[in-house]
mmCIF file of C-alpha atoms in Angstrom:
data_model
loop_
_atom_site.group_PDB
_atom_site.id
_atom_site.type_symbol
_atom_site.label_atom_id
_atom_site.label_comp_id
_atom_site.label_asym_id
_atom_site.label_seq_id
_atom_site.Cartn_x
_atom_site.Cartn_y
_atom_site.Cartn_z
ATOM 1 C CA MET A 1108 12.236 -1.566 16.414
ATOM 2 C CA SER A 1109 9.585 -3.823 14.883
ATOM 3 C CA GLY A 1110 12.504 -5.538 13.171
ATOM 4 C CA TYR A 1111 13.716 -6.688 16.587
ATOM 5 C CA TYR A 1112 10.662 -8.927 16.932
ATOM 6 C CA ARG A 1113 10.793 -9.959 13.302
ATOM 7 C CA ASP A 1114 14.493 -10.843 13.283
ATOM 8 C CA ARG A 1115 15.451 -11.725 16.861
ATOM 9 C CA LEU A 1116 12.632 -12.108 19.366
ATOM 10 C CA HIS A 1117 10.208 -14.577 17.843
ATOM 11 C CA GLY A 1118 8.947 -18.136 18.070
ATOM 12 C CA ASN A 1119 10.383 -20.129 20.945
ATOM 13 C CA ARG A 1120 12.518 -17.162 22.095
ATOM 14 C CA LEU A 1121 9.386 -15.072 22.460
ATOM 15 C CA LYS A 1122 7.637 -17.908 24.285
ATOM 16 C CA GLN A 1123 10.557 -18.073 26.731
ATOM 17 C CA CYS A 1124 9.900 -14.432 27.670
ATOM 18 C CA TYR A 1125 6.501 -15.515 28.982
ATOM 19 C CA ASP A 1126 7.877 -18.688 30.540
ATOM 20 C CA PHE A 1127 10.262 -16.517 32.591
ATOM 21 C CA ALA A 1128 7.473 -14.212 33.776
ATOM 22 C CA PRO A 1129 7.228 -13.873 37.586
ATOM 23 C CA PRO A 1130 3.851 -14.615 39.245
ATOM 24 C CA ARG A 1131 2.772 -10.954 39.305
ATOM 25 C CA ILE A 1132 3.407 -10.614 35.568
ATOM 26 C CA LYS A 1133 1.555 -13.846 34.829
ATOM 27 C CA GLN A 1134 -1.366 -12.401 36.791
ATOM 28 C CA TYR A 1135 -1.219 -9.254 34.638
ATOM 29 C CA LEU A 1136 -1.136 -11.278 31.407
ATOM 30 C CA GLN A 1137 -4.148 -13.330 32.472
ATOM 31 C CA ALA A 1138 -6.059 -10.266 33.660
ATOM 32 C CA GLU A 1139 -5.714 -8.673 30.225
ATOM 33 C CA ILE A 1140 -7.144 -11.725 28.482
ATOM 34 C CA GLU A 1141 -10.012 -11.995 30.956
ATOM 35 C CA TYR A 1142 -10.851 -8.299 30.580
ATOM 36 C CA VAL A 1143 -11.184 -8.689 26.809
ATOM 37 C CA THR A 1144 -12.998 -12.032 26.731
ATOM 38 C CA ARG A 1145 -15.642 -10.832 29.178
ATOM 39 C CA ARG A 1146 -16.474 -7.969 26.829
ATOM 40 C CA MET A 1147 -16.567 -9.861 23.542
ATOM 41 C CA ARG A 1148 -19.759 -10.635 21.669
ATOM 42 C CA PRO A 1149 -20.812 -14.295 21.494
ATOM 43 C CA ASN A 1150 -19.671 -15.957 18.270
ATOM 44 C CA ALA A 1151 -17.633 -12.920 17.291
ATOM 45 C CA VAL A 1152 -15.199 -12.556 14.414
ATOM 46 C CA VAL A 1153 -11.997 -11.279 15.989
ATOM 47 C CA LEU A 1154 -8.681 -9.868 14.787
ATOM 48 C CA GLU A 1155 -5.612 -9.777 17.016
ATOM 49 C CA LEU A 1156 -2.799 -7.433 16.045
ATOM 50 C CA GLY A 1157 0.731 -8.603 16.780
ATOM 51 C CA CYS A 1158 -0.417 -12.067 17.778
ATOM 52 C CA GLY A 1159 3.105 -13.497 18.079
ATOM 53 C CA TYR A 1160 2.917 -17.271 18.403
ATOM 54 C CA GLY A 1161 -0.730 -17.192 19.543
ATOM 55 C CA ARG A 1162 -0.439 -16.927 23.330
ATOM 56 C CA ALA A 1163 -3.530 -14.700 23.634
ATOM 57 C CA LEU A 1164 -5.157 -15.811 20.392
ATOM 58 C CA LYS A 1165 -5.829 -19.306 21.729
ATOM 59 C CA PRO A 1166 -8.225 -18.201 24.525
ATOM 60 C CA LEU A 1167 -9.773 -15.581 22.241
ATOM 61 C CA ALA A 1168 -10.485 -18.244 19.630
ATOM 62 C CA ALA A 1169 -12.087 -20.503 22.233
ATOM 63 C CA ILE A 1170 -15.058 -18.127 22.525
ATOM 64 C CA SER A 1171 -15.110 -16.782 18.957
ATOM 65 C CA GLU A 1172 -16.651 -17.966 15.739
ATOM 66 C CA ARG A 1173 -13.448 -17.079 13.920
ATOM 67 C CA ALA A 1174 -10.175 -15.598 15.138
ATOM 68 C CA LEU A 1175 -7.502 -14.109 12.897
ATOM 69 C CA GLY A 1176 -4.037 -13.196 14.067
ATOM 70 C CA ILE A 1177 -1.515 -11.071 12.224
ATOM 71 C CA ASP A 1178 2.164 -10.501 12.902
ATOM 72 C CA ILE A 1179 5.141 -9.143 10.972
ATOM 73 C CA SER A 1180 7.253 -12.182 11.854
ATOM 74 C CA LEU A 1181 6.861 -15.260 9.673
ATOM 75 C CA PRO A 1182 8.863 -17.414 12.155
ATOM 76 C CA ASN A 1183 6.399 -16.353 14.877
ATOM 77 C CA LEU A 1184 3.469 -17.527 12.794
ATOM 78 C CA GLU A 1185 5.166 -20.778 11.785
ATOM 79 C CA PHE A 1186 5.712 -21.515 15.478
ATOM 80 C CA GLY A 1187 2.137 -20.361 16.132
ATOM 81 C CA LYS A 1188 0.672 -22.853 13.671
ATOM 82 C CA ARG A 1189 2.006 -25.653 15.837
ATOM 83 C CA PHE A 1190 0.941 -23.921 19.059
ATOM 84 C CA LEU A 1191 -2.594 -23.427 17.689
ATOM 85 C CA GLU A 1192 -2.941 -26.669 15.757
ATOM 86 C CA ARG A 1193 -6.083 -27.706 17.667
ATOM 87 C CA ALA A 1194 -7.755 -24.314 17.313
ATOM 88 C CA ARG A 1195 -9.448 -24.959 13.990
ATOM 89 C CA ASN A 1196 -11.103 -21.538 13.839
ATOM 90 C CA CYS A 1197 -7.741 -19.697 13.998
ATOM 91 C CA HIS A 1198 -6.072 -18.238 10.931
ATOM 92 C CA LEU A 1199 -2.656 -16.554 10.858
ATOM 93 C CA SER A 1200 -1.233 -14.078 8.336
ATOM 94 C CA VAL A 1201 1.903 -12.026 7.916
ATOM 95 C CA MET A 1202 0.669 -8.446 7.828
ATOM 96 C CA ASP A 1203 1.551 -4.915 8.927
ATOM 97 C CA ALA A 1204 -1.008 -3.673 11.451
ATOM 98 C CA THR A 1205 -0.899 -0.176 9.926
ATOM 99 C CA GLN A 1206 -1.857 -1.548 6.486
ATOM 100 C CA LEU A 1207 -4.596 -4.069 7.126
ATOM 101 C CA GLY A 1208 -5.679 -6.059 4.103
ATOM 102 C CA PHE A 1209 -9.334 -6.291 5.149
ATOM 103 C CA ALA A 1210 -12.473 -4.504 4.022
ATOM 104 C CA ASP A 1211 -14.171 -1.887 6.182
ATOM 105 C CA GLY A 1212 -16.358 -3.332 8.917
ATOM 106 C CA THR A 1213 -15.028 -6.888 8.717
ATOM 107 C CA PHE A 1214 -14.645 -7.658 12.434
ATOM 108 C CA ASP A 1215 -16.661 -7.499 15.638
ATOM 109 C CA HIS A 1216 -13.502 -6.817 17.651
ATOM 110 C CA VAL A 1217 -9.920 -5.806 17.033
ATOM 111 C CA ILE A 1218 -7.569 -6.584 19.913
ATOM 112 C CA CYS A 1219 -4.080 -5.256 20.562
ATOM 113 C CA ILE A 1220 -3.028 -6.012 24.127
ATOM 114 C CA GLN A 1221 0.169 -6.090 26.172
ATOM 115 C CA ASN A 1222 1.270 -2.645 25.100
ATOM 116 C CA GLY A 1223 1.164 -3.300 21.363
ATOM 117 C CA ILE A 1224 0.239 0.368 20.894
ATOM 118 C CA SER A 1225 3.875 1.151 21.769
ATOM 119 C CA ALA A 1226 5.668 -2.154 21.188
ATOM 120 C CA PHE A 1227 4.992 -2.041 17.441
ATOM 121 C CA HIS A 1228 6.911 1.252 17.176
ATOM 122 C CA ALA A 1229 4.511 2.239 14.409
ATOM 123 C CA ASP A 1230 2.572 5.403 13.676
ATOM 124 C CA LYS A 1231 0.058 5.220 16.537
ATOM 125 C CA LYS A 1232 -2.623 7.284 14.833
ATOM 126 C CA LEU A 1233 -2.461 5.150 11.691
ATOM 127 C CA LEU A 1234 -2.453 1.968 13.797
ATOM 128 C CA VAL A 1235 -5.582 3.024 15.683
ATOM 129 C CA SER A 1236 -7.422 4.401 12.653
ATOM 130 C CA GLU A 1237 -6.821 1.191 10.661
ATOM 131 C CA SER A 1238 -8.160 -0.827 13.601
ATOM 132 C CA VAL A 1239 -11.287 1.319 13.762
ATOM 133 C CA ARG A 1240 -11.777 1.092 9.995
ATOM 134 C CA VAL A 1241 -12.053 -2.701 9.922
ATOM 135 C CA VAL A 1242 -14.532 -2.946 12.831
ATOM 136 C CA LYS A 1243 -18.303 -3.086 12.352
ATOM 137 C CA GLU A 1244 -20.434 -0.262 13.685
ATOM 138 C CA GLY A 1245 -21.099 -1.007 17.333
ATOM 139 C CA GLY A 1246 -18.029 -3.261 17.520
ATOM 140 C CA THR A 1247 -15.069 -2.601 19.772
ATOM 141 C CA VAL A 1248 -11.339 -2.034 19.517
ATOM 142 C CA PHE A 1249 -9.148 -2.898 22.511
ATOM 143 C CA PHE A 1250 -5.696 -1.415 23.070
ATOM 144 C CA SER A 1251 -3.746 -1.701 26.291
ATOM 145 C CA SER A 1252 -0.614 -0.224 27.783
ATOM 146 C CA TYR A 1253 1.182 -0.733 31.080
ATOM 147 C CA SER A 1254 -0.033 1.029 34.209
ATOM 148 C CA PRO A 1255 2.667 2.968 36.083
ATOM 149 C CA SER A 1256 1.643 0.910 39.133
ATOM 150 C CA ILE A 1257 3.417 -2.199 37.806
ATOM 151 C CA TRP A 1258 6.720 -0.526 36.942
ATOM 152 C CA ALA A 1259 8.872 -2.405 39.501
ATOM 153 C CA GLU A 1260 7.517 -5.832 38.527
ATOM 154 C CA ARG A 1261 7.717 -4.992 34.838
ATOM 155 C CA LEU A 1262 11.376 -3.959 35.124
ATOM 156 C CA LYS A 1263 12.154 -7.178 37.018
ATOM 157 C CA TRP A 1264 10.570 -9.179 34.191
ATOM 158 C CA PHE A 1265 12.691 -7.458 31.554
ATOM 159 C CA GLU A 1266 15.788 -7.977 33.707
ATOM 160 C CA LEU A 1267 15.081 -11.719 33.670
ATOM 161 C CA GLN A 1268 14.732 -11.641 29.880
ATOM 162 C CA SER A 1269 17.999 -9.736 29.605
ATOM 163 C CA SER A 1270 19.829 -12.171 31.911
ATOM 164 C CA ALA A 1271 18.639 -15.052 29.710
ATOM 165 C CA GLY A 1272 20.016 -13.335 26.587
ATOM 166 C CA LEU A 1273 16.579 -12.872 25.035
ATOM 167 C CA ILE A 1274 17.004 -9.091 24.913
ATOM 168 C CA GLY A 1275 20.087 -6.927 25.329
ATOM 169 C CA GLU A 1276 21.732 -5.564 28.453
ATOM 170 C CA ILE A 1277 19.520 -2.980 30.126
ATOM 171 C CA ASP A 1278 20.767 0.613 30.002
ATOM 172 C CA TYR A 1279 19.844 1.796 33.479
ATOM 173 C CA VAL A 1280 20.797 5.398 32.759
ATOM 174 C CA ARG A 1281 18.082 5.644 30.093
ATOM 175 C CA THR A 1282 15.600 3.252 31.704
ATOM 176 C CA GLN A 1283 13.158 5.439 33.602
ATOM 177 C CA ASP A 1284 9.688 7.032 33.544
ATOM 178 C CA GLY A 1285 8.023 3.884 32.210
ATOM 179 C CA ASN A 1286 10.566 3.335 29.429
ATOM 180 C CA ILE A 1287 12.934 0.352 29.323
ATOM 181 C CA VAL A 1288 15.986 0.734 27.075
ATOM 182 C CA CYS A 1289 18.562 -1.922 26.213
ATOM 183 C CA LYS A 1290 22.057 -1.321 24.889
ATOM 184 C CA ASP A 1291 21.343 -3.346 21.747
ATOM 185 C CA GLY A 1292 18.537 -1.019 20.654
ATOM 186 C CA PHE A 1293 15.554 -2.767 22.242
ATOM 187 C CA THR A 1294 13.092 -0.336 23.838
ATOM 188 C CA ALA A 1295 9.776 -0.808 25.630
ATOM 189 C CA THR A 1296 7.803 2.416 26.002
ATOM 190 C CA THR A 1297 4.209 3.085 27.090
ATOM 191 C CA CYS A 1298 1.192 5.121 25.974
ATOM 192 C CA SER A 1299 -0.528 7.427 28.450
ATOM 193 C CA THR A 1300 -4.238 8.182 28.642
ATOM 194 C CA GLU A 1301 -3.571 11.726 27.448
ATOM 195 C CA GLN A 1302 -1.629 10.467 24.438
ATOM 196 C CA PHE A 1303 -4.356 8.022 23.482
ATOM 197 C CA ARG A 1304 -7.121 10.614 23.842
ATOM 198 C CA GLY A 1305 -5.168 12.816 21.452
ATOM 199 C CA ILE A 1306 -4.928 9.957 18.955
ATOM 200 C CA ALA A 1307 -8.629 9.076 19.076
ATOM 201 C CA GLU A 1308 -10.172 12.525 19.516
ATOM 202 C CA HIS A 1309 -11.320 13.000 15.902
ATOM 203 C CA MET A 1310 -12.390 9.403 15.275
ATOM 204 C CA ALA A 1311 -16.015 8.265 15.263
ATOM 205 C CA VAL A 1312 -15.698 6.257 18.454
ATOM 206 C CA ARG A 1313 -16.700 6.311 22.070
ATOM 207 C CA LEU A 1314 -13.581 5.920 24.196
ATOM 208 C CA GLN A 1315 -13.593 4.242 27.595
ATOM 209 C CA VAL A 1316 -10.424 4.125 29.705
ATOM 210 C CA ASP A 1317 -10.071 1.496 32.429
ATOM 211 C CA GLU A 1318 -7.267 0.583 34.788
ATOM 212 C CA VAL A 1319 -7.266 -3.205 35.161
ATOM 213 C CA ASP A 1320 -5.613 -5.242 37.910
ATOM 214 C CA GLY A 1321 -3.324 -2.340 38.841
ATOM 215 C CA SER A 1322 -1.225 -3.369 35.850
ATOM 216 C CA SER A 1323 -2.890 -2.281 32.585
ATOM 217 C CA ILE A 1324 -4.513 0.811 31.156
ATOM 218 C CA PHE A 1325 -7.148 -0.266 28.627
ATOM 219 C CA PHE A 1326 -8.371 2.021 25.850
ATOM 220 C CA VAL A 1327 -11.634 0.583 24.572
ATOM 221 C CA MET A 1328 -13.263 2.219 21.553
ATOM 222 C CA THR A 1329 -16.828 1.491 20.507
ATOM 223 C CA VAL A 1330 -17.134 2.264 16.825
ATOM 224 C CA GLY A 1331 -20.004 4.468 15.661
ATOM 225 C CA LYS A 1332 -21.239 7.993 16.031
ATOM 226 C CA LYS A 1333 -18.847 10.257 17.916
ATOM 227 C CA VAL A 1334 -19.961 10.759 21.523
ATOM 228 C CA PRO A 1335 -18.273 12.282 24.590
ATOM 229 C CA ASP A 1336 -15.531 10.055 26.005
ATOM 230 C CA ALA A 1337 -16.210 8.129 29.182
ATOM 231 C CA GLU A 1338 -14.318 9.159 32.297
ATOM 232 C CA PRO A 1339 -11.422 6.918 33.405
ATOM 233 C CA ARG A 1340 -12.365 4.319 35.976
ATOM 234 C CA ASP A 1341 -11.038 1.220 37.664
ATOM 235 C CA ALA A 1342 -12.377 -2.018 36.260
ATOM 236 C CA ASP A 1343 -12.436 -5.618 37.359
ATOM 237 C CA PRO A 1344 -10.416 -7.903 35.073
#
């Protein structure tokens, strides 16, 4: 599935997906960025996984000392270089998020929002453990997935993308329970709190789970000595 983004849904086509977003989805996208930026250290060194053309990386870079974005799609990053040309502290690299080419403890924050935990269609445990590995002790790792509360608006957004020919025709028989399936092989699944707790349970992190804006479930891991996980709670964006 990662090949779909690498080979078909990248660059300007990917940007169009966000251009088509209805107001409620644009609110969700902004709420995710605000949630992360409010919790970042001043002058942080930040890594974004699956940065695409830099939509979220641009505001992250604005408050960071240095911001790195990785993606599996070279066309995405070539488009991103133009999109981010004024963000001098941004650097882009083609890289697999499950095989990060960075030393342990390199970053203050690793960020993977807008359901990257599922959208990458990678080994989730390896994806999370690699993210934790490259974060400094006391630093944080942010993953997000969709909240069930935004299912209707989310489906409408994907219907608009399908109508524009950006993704395939939606298979309504198989599209249910938080999973969107297209007839051309495109799928958009989610990660539940229970699934993520199972992934992170043996890692040396403190896990906090927040529902944000009635649209996202955030899994925030503080790297360090293993402590009991925080209880889920609602959070302001």
